XYZ file of C-alpha atoms in Angstrom:
563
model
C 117.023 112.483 89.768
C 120.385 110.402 90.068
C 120.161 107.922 87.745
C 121.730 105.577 90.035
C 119.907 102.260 90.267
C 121.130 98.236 91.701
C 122.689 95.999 89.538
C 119.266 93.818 88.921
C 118.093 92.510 85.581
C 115.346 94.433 83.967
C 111.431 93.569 84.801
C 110.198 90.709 83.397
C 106.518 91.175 84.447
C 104.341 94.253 85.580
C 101.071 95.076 86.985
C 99.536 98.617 87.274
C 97.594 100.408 90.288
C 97.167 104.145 91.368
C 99.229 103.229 94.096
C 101.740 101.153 95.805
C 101.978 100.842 99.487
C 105.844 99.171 100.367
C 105.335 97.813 103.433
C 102.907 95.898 105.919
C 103.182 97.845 109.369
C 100.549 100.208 111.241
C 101.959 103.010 108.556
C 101.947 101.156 105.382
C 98.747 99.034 106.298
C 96.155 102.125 107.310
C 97.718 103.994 104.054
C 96.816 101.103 102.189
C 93.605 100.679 103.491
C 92.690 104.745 103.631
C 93.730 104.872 99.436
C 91.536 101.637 99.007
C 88.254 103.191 100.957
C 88.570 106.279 98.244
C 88.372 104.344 95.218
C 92.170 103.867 94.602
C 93.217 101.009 92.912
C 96.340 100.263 95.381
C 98.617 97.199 95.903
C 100.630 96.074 99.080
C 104.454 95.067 98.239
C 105.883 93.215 101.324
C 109.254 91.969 102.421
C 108.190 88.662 103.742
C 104.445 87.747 105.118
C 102.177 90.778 105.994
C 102.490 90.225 109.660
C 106.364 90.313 109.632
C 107.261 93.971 110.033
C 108.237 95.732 113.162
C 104.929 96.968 113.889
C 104.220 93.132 115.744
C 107.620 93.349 117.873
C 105.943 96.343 119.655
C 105.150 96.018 123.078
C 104.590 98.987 125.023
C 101.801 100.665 123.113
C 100.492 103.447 121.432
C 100.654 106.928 123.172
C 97.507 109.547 122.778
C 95.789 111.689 125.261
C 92.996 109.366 126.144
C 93.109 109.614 129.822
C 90.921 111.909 132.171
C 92.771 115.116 132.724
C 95.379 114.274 130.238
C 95.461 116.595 127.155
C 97.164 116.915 123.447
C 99.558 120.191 124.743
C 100.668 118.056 127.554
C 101.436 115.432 125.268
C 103.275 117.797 122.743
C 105.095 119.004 125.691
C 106.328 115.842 126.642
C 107.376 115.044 122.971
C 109.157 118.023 122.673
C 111.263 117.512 125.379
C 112.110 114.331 124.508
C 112.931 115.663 121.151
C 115.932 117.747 122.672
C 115.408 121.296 120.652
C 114.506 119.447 117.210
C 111.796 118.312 116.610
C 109.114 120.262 114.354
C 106.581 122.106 116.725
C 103.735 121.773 113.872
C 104.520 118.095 112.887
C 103.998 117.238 116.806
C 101.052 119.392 116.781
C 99.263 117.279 114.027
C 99.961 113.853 115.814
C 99.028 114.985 119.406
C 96.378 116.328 118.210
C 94.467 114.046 115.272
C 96.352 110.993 117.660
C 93.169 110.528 119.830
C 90.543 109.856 116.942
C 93.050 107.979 114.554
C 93.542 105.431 117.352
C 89.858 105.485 117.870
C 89.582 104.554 114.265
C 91.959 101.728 114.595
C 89.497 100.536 117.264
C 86.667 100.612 114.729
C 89.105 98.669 112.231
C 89.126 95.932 115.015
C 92.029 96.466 117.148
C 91.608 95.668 120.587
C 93.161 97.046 123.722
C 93.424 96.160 127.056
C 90.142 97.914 129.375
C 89.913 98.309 132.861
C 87.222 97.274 135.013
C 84.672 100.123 134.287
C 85.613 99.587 130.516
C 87.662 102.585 129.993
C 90.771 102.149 128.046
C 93.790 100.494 130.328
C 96.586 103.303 130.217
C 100.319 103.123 131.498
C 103.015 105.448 131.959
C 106.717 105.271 129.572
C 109.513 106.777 129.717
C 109.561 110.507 128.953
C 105.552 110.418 129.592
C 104.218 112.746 132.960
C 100.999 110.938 132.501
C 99.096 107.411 132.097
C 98.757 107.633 128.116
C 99.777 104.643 126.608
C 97.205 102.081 125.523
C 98.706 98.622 125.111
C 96.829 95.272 124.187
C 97.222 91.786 125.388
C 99.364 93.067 128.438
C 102.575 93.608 125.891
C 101.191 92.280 122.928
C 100.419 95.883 121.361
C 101.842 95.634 118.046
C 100.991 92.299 117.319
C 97.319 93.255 117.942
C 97.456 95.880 115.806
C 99.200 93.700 113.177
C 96.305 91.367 113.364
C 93.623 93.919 112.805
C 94.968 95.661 110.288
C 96.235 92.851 107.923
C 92.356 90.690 108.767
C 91.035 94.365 107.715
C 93.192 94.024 104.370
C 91.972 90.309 103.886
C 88.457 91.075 104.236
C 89.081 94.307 101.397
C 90.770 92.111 99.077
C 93.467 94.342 98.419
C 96.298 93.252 95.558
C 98.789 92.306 98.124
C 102.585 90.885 96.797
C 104.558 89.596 99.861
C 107.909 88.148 99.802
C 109.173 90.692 98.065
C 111.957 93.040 98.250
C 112.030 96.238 96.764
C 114.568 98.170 94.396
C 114.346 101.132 92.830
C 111.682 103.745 91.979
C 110.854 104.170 89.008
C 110.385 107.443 87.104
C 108.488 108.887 84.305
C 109.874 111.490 81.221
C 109.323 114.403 83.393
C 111.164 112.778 86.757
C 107.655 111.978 88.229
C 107.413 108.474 90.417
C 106.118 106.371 88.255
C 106.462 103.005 90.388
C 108.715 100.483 91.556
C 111.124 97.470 90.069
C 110.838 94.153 92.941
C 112.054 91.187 93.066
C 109.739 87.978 94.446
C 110.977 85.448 96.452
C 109.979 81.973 95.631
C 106.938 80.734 93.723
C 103.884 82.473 93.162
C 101.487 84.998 91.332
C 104.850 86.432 90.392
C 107.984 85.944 90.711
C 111.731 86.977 89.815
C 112.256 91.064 89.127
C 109.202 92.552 87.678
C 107.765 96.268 88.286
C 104.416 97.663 90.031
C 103.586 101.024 87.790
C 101.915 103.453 90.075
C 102.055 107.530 89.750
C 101.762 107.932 93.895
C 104.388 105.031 95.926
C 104.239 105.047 99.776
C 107.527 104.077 101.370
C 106.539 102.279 104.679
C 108.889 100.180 104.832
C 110.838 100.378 108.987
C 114.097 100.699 110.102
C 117.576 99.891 109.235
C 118.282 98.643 112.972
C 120.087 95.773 111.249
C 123.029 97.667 110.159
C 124.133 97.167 113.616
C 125.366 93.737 115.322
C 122.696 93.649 118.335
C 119.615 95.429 117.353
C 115.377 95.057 118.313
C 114.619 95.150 114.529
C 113.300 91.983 112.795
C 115.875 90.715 110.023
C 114.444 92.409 106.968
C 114.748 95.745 108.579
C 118.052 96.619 106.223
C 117.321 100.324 105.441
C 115.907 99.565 101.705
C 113.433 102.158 101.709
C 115.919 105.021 103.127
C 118.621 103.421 100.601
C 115.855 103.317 97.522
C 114.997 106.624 98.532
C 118.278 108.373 98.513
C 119.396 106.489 95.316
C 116.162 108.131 93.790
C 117.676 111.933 94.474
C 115.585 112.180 97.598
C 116.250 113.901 100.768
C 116.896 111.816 104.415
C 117.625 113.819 107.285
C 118.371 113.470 111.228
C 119.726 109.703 110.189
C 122.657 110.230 113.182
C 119.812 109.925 115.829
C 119.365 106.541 116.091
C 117.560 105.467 119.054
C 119.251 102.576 121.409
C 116.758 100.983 123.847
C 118.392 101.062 127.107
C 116.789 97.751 128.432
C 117.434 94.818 125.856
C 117.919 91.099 127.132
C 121.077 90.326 126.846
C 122.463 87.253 125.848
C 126.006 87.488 126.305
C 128.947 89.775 124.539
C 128.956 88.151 121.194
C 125.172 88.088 120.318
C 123.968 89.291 116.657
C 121.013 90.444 114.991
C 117.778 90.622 116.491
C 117.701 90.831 120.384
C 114.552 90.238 122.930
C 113.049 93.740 124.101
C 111.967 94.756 127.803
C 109.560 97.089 127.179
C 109.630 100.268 128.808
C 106.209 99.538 130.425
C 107.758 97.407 132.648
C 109.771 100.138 134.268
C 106.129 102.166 133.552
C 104.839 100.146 136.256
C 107.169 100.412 138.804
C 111.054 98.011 137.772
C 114.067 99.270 138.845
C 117.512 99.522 137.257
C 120.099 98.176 139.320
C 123.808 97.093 139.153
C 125.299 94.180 139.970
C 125.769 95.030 143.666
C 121.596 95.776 143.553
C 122.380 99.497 143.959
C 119.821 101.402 141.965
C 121.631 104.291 140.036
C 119.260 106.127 138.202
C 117.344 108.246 141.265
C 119.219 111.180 140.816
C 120.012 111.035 137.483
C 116.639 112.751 135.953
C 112.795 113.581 137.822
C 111.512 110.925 136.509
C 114.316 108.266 137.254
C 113.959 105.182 135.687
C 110.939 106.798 133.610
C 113.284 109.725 132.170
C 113.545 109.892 128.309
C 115.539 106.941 126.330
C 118.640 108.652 125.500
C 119.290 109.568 129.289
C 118.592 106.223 130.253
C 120.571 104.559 127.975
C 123.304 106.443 128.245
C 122.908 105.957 132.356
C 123.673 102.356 131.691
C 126.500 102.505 129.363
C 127.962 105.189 131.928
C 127.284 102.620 134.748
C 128.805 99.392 132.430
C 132.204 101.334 131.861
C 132.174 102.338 135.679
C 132.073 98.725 136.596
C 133.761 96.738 134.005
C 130.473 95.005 133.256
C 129.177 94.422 129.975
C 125.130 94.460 131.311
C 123.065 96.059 134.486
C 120.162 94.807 135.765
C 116.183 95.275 135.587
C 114.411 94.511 138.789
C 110.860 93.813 139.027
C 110.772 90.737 141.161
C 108.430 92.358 143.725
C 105.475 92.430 140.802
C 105.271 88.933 141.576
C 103.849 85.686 139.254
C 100.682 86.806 138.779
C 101.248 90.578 137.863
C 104.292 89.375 135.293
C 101.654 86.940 134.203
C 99.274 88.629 133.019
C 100.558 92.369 131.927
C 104.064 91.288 130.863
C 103.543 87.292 129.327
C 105.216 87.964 126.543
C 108.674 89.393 128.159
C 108.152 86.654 130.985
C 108.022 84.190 128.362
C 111.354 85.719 126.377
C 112.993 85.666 129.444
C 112.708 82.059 130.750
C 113.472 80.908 127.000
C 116.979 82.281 127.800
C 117.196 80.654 131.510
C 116.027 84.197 133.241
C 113.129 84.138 135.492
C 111.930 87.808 136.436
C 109.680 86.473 139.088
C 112.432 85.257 140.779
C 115.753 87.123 139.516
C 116.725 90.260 137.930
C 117.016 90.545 134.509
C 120.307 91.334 132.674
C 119.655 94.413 130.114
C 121.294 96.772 128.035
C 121.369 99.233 125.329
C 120.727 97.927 121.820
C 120.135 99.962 118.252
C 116.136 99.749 118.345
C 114.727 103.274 116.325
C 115.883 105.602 113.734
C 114.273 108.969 114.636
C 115.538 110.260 110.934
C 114.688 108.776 107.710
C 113.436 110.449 104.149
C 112.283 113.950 104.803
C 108.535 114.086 104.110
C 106.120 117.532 105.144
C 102.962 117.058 106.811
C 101.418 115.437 103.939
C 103.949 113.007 103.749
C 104.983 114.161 100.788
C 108.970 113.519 99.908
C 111.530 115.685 97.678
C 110.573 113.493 94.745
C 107.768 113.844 93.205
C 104.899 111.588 93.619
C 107.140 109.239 96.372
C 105.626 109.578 99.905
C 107.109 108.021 103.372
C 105.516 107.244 106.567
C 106.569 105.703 109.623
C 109.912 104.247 110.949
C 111.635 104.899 107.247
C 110.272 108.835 107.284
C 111.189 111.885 108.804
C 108.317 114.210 109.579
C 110.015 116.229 112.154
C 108.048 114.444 115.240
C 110.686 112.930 117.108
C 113.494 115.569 116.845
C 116.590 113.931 118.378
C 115.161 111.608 120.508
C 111.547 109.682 119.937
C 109.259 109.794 123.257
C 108.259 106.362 123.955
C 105.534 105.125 121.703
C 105.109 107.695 120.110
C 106.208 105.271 116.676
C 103.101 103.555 116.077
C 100.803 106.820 116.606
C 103.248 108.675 114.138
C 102.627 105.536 111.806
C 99.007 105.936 111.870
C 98.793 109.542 111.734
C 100.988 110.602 108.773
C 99.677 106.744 106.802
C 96.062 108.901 106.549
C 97.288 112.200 105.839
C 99.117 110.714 102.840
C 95.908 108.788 102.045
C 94.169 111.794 102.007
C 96.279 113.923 99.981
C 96.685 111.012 97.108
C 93.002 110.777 97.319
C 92.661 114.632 96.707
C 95.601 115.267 94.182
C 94.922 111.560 92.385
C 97.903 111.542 89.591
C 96.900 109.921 86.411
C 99.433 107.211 85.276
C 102.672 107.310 83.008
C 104.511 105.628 81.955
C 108.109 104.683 83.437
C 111.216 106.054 81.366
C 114.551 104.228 80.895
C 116.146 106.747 83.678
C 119.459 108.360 82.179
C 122.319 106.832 84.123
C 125.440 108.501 86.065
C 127.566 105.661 85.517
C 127.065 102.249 85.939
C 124.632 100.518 87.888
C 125.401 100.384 92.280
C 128.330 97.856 92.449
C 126.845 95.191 94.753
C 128.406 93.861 98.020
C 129.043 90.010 98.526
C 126.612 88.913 101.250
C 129.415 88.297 103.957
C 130.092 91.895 104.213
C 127.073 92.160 106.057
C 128.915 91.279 109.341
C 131.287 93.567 108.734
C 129.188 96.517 108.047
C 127.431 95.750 111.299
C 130.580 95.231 113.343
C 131.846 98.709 111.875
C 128.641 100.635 113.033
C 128.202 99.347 116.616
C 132.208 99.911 117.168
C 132.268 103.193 115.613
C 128.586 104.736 115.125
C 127.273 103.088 118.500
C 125.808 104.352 121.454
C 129.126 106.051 122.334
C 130.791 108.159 119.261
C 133.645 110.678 119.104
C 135.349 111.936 115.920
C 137.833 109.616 115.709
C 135.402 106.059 116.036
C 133.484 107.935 113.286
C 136.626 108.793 111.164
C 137.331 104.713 111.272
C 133.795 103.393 110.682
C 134.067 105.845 107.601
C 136.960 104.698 106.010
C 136.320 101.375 106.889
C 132.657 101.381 104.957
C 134.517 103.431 101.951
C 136.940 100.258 102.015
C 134.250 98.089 101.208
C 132.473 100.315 98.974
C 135.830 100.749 96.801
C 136.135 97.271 97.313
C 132.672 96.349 95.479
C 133.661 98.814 92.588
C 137.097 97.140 91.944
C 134.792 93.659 91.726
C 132.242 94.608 89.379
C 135.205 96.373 87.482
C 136.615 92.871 87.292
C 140.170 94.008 89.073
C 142.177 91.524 89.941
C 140.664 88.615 88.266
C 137.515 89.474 90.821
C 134.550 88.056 90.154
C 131.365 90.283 90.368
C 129.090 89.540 92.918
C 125.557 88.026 91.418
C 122.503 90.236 91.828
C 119.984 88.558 94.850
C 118.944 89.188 97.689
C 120.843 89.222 100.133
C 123.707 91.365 98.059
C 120.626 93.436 97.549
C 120.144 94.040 101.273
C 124.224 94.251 102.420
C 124.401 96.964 99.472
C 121.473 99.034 100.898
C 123.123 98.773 104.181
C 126.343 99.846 103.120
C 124.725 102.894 101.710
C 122.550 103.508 104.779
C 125.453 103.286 106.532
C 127.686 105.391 105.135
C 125.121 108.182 105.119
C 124.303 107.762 108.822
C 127.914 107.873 109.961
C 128.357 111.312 107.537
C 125.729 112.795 108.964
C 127.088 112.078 112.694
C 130.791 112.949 112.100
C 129.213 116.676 111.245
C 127.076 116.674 113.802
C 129.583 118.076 116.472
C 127.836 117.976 119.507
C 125.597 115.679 122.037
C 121.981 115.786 121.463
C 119.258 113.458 122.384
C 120.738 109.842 121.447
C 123.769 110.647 119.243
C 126.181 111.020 121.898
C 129.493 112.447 121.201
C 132.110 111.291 124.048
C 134.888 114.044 122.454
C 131.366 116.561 122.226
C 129.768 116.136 125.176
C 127.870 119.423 125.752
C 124.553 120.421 123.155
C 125.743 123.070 121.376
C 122.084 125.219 120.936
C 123.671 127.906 118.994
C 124.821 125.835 115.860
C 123.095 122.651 117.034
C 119.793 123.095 116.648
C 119.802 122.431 112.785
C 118.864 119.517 110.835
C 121.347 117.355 108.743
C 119.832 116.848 105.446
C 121.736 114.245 103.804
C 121.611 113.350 99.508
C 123.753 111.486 97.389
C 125.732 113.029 94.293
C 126.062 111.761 91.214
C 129.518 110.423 92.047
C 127.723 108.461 94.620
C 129.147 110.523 97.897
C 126.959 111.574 100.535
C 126.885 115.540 100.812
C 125.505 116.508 104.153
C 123.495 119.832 104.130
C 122.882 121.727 107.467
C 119.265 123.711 107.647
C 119.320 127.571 108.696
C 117.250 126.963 111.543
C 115.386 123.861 113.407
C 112.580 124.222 110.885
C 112.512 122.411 108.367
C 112.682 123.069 105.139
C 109.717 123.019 102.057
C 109.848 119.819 100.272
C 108.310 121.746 97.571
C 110.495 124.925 96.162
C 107.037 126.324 95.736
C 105.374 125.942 98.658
């Protein structure tokens, strides 16, 4: 254990369960409701509402091999690929293979997709995919369907649910067990202010850190808390450089911030084309499967096709679907789109590459299990070796689903009795939090240096320039200079965890020497399969420095030393 912890005041309430689920997406949401259906007493912590995660922003769908003729190897083939020589063979195994019936059992929970005529689940092709395998819902309404289900299903349960709340530290017992979490509540109700949730088994579900760039897919509270919580707890995050940029984002214009409109990939699934701004389509050529070709290719297509031109956008055209096709399998986008004065039917639609999915997060093993005892992760904020380098198209909300009842299952098994938490010793004082500004500058430092084009001397910048502000937060809570110390809340609360997420992601990417899947090295341009295909496995010291650790081969590691 570290010791290190957030400047927050102590608890001033607490409740006890068997365990607590952080976070209200497909992963955090079936975990929740898998520990509740054994007889665990289990409680939901949530950011804001329970149907505010990321899991509703998904459009395209969920991809399993549901299709006539379509099978789990091709499916693990496809992910592998993808993947770009990392990802872990058995990890995809397990979700290509229990994918089919854990999306069948989401059906059963109430989630409804979109059927064809005969009745048969409606499938589409993504990019990366050689086959129709992604069910979708409501045309591109996926997520949000599954949202709906899942939270109704946790209504109707009456599970203990907290929402508006933001989470801080783990908690540990005498022996460096989990032993729960310290929250704070926003606003008035059951509870309120920092209090604690004491639970021997927590399950970190809680997204992505998209937000510690400027233009991003990610909702607003997806700041990286449960990577930073993690990694201040002495656990393990790994492959945190590959951060996936979707290569067709609305764009509104050069200066835009924080959370950008998504074209799904569907609609290039079903036939769009990616033009420039003299209509020339540039991607035929580029990859087999063109416009359709994994994420990182595409996006990096784009960005090679923007510098070519001098433009800061291309173009997605899918005019010839006409009204009634955009309609009724794309309303959503259509609807997105004429908000911002862009009609598809009619026009093509200016895209480009945005931050949108971190393929690394805290190491877990198939169980879910992290480096820390009793602390599990699942979904966007773990790392279970799945997605190598480069995530295959919605292949995110399967993962979610898969790994959430695997951990079920194994806390259901194992079932921990309850400690107590201990005062944790301390390395120092507590993390020196940032002032709530800085925010903008973190952000602006990551998409300059830690973007979708890096080389070692952007990274060498963004890196001192994140130090700078982390020296700068010490020297204020020291009180240098007259400073005054920034008061604990929320938002310094999230700007700190980005600052740490940060600063681990762009450590992990300046010794990662080499172009793989979507951390793209302009100086490093070739994949370098000799030294390359190893994970970065990524903790924090004592002194609060990130100390990168580089695996002997692409397997991963034991969690366990004695496994």
């Amino acid at each position: 254990m570290t010791g290190i912890r957030l400047t927050a005041p102590a608890p001033g309430w607490a409740i006890d369960a068997d365990v607590v689920v952080v976070g209200s997406g497909v992963a955090g949401l079936t975990a929740a409701l898998r520990c509740a259906a054994a007889g665990l007493d289990t409680v939901v912590v949530t950011k804001a509402r329970l149907d505010d995660g990321s899991t509703r922003w998904a459009q395209g769908g969920i991809a399993a091999a549901l299709g006539e003729g379509d099978t789990p190897e091709q499916h693990l083939d496809d992910t592998l690929v993808a993947g770009a020589g990392l990802c872990d063979e058995e990890a995809v195994r397990t979700l290509v293979t229990e994918g089919p019936d854990a999306v069948r059992r989401l059906i059963t929970t109430g989630a409804h997709f979109d059927t064809t005529d005969s009745g048969e689940i409606a499938l589409t092709r993504e990019g990366g995919h050689h086959r129709r395998r992604i069910a979708h819902a409501g045309g591109d309404a996926t997520g949000a369907e599954i949202s709906r289900a899942l939270v109704e299903a946790v209504r109707e349960a009456a599970l203990h649910t907290i929402e508006n709340a933001l989470v801080l530290d783990l908690l540990t017992d005498a022996e460096g067990r989990t032993a729960g979490v310290s929250l704070h509540v926003m606003g008035e109700g059951q509870h309120d202010g920092v209090g604690a949730v004491r639970a021997p088994s927590v399950v970190l579900a809680t997204g992505g850190m998209g937000q510690v760039f400027s233009a991003t897919t990610n909702p607003s509270v997806s700041t990286g808390d449960g990577v930073a919580l993690a990694l201040r707890a002495g656990a393990e995050v790994s492959d945190l450089e590959f951060v996936q940029f979707h290569p067709t984002v609305l764009f509104l214009g050069a200066d835009s911030e924080g959370q950008q409109p998504l074209v799904s990939e569907a609609v290039r699934g079903e036939g769009a084309n990616l033009v420039d701004g003299d209509g020339v389509r540039f991607m035929a050529g580029q990859h087999e499967l063109a416009e359709l070709a994994p994420r990182d290719i595409v996006a990096k297509a784009i960005t090679r096709r923007m510098h070519e031109h001098g433009t800061e956008h291309m173009y997605l055209d899918a005019r010839h679907f006409g009204a009634r096709m955009w309609e009724q399998r794309f309303p959503t986008i259509l609807a997105a789109c004429r908000a911002h004065g862009i009609d598809p039917v009619t026009e093509p639609v200016p895209v480009a590459p945005a931050a949108h999915y971190a393929s690394g997060g805290v190491r877990t093993d198939l169980r879910g299990r992290t480096t820390v005892p009793g602390l599990y992760a699942c979904g966007e904020v773990a790392c279970t070796g799945v997605h190598g380098a480069n995530r295959l198209a919605s292949n995110s909300l399967l993962e979610g689903l898969v790994f959430a009842e695997r951990i079920a299952a194994d806390i259901a098994a194992t079932r921990p009795p309850r400690t107590a938490p201990a005062d944790a010793p301390r390395t120092g004082p507590p993390v020196p939090l940032l002032a709530p500004e800085a925010r903008t500058a973190i952000q602006r430092t990551m998409t300059r240096g830690a973007g979708v084009l890096r080389s070692a001397g952007s990274l060498a910048t963004a890196a001192e320039e994140l130090e700078a502000l982390h020296r700068e937060a010490a020297a204020e809570a020291d009180g240098a200079r007259g400073a005054k110390a920034v008061v604990p809340g929320v938002e310094a609360w999230e700007v700190t965890n980005l600052l740490l997420v940060s600063r681990v992601l762009v450590a992990a990417a300046r010794d990662r020497e080499e172009t793989r899947g979507c951390h793209w090295r302009e100086d490093r341009p070739d994949r370098d399969d000799v030294h390359g295909r190893r994970h970065l496995v990524v903790r924090i010291a004592p002194d609060r420095t990130p100390v990168v650790h580089r695996t002997e081969t692409a397997a991963f590691p034991p969690v366990r030393p004695s496994d």
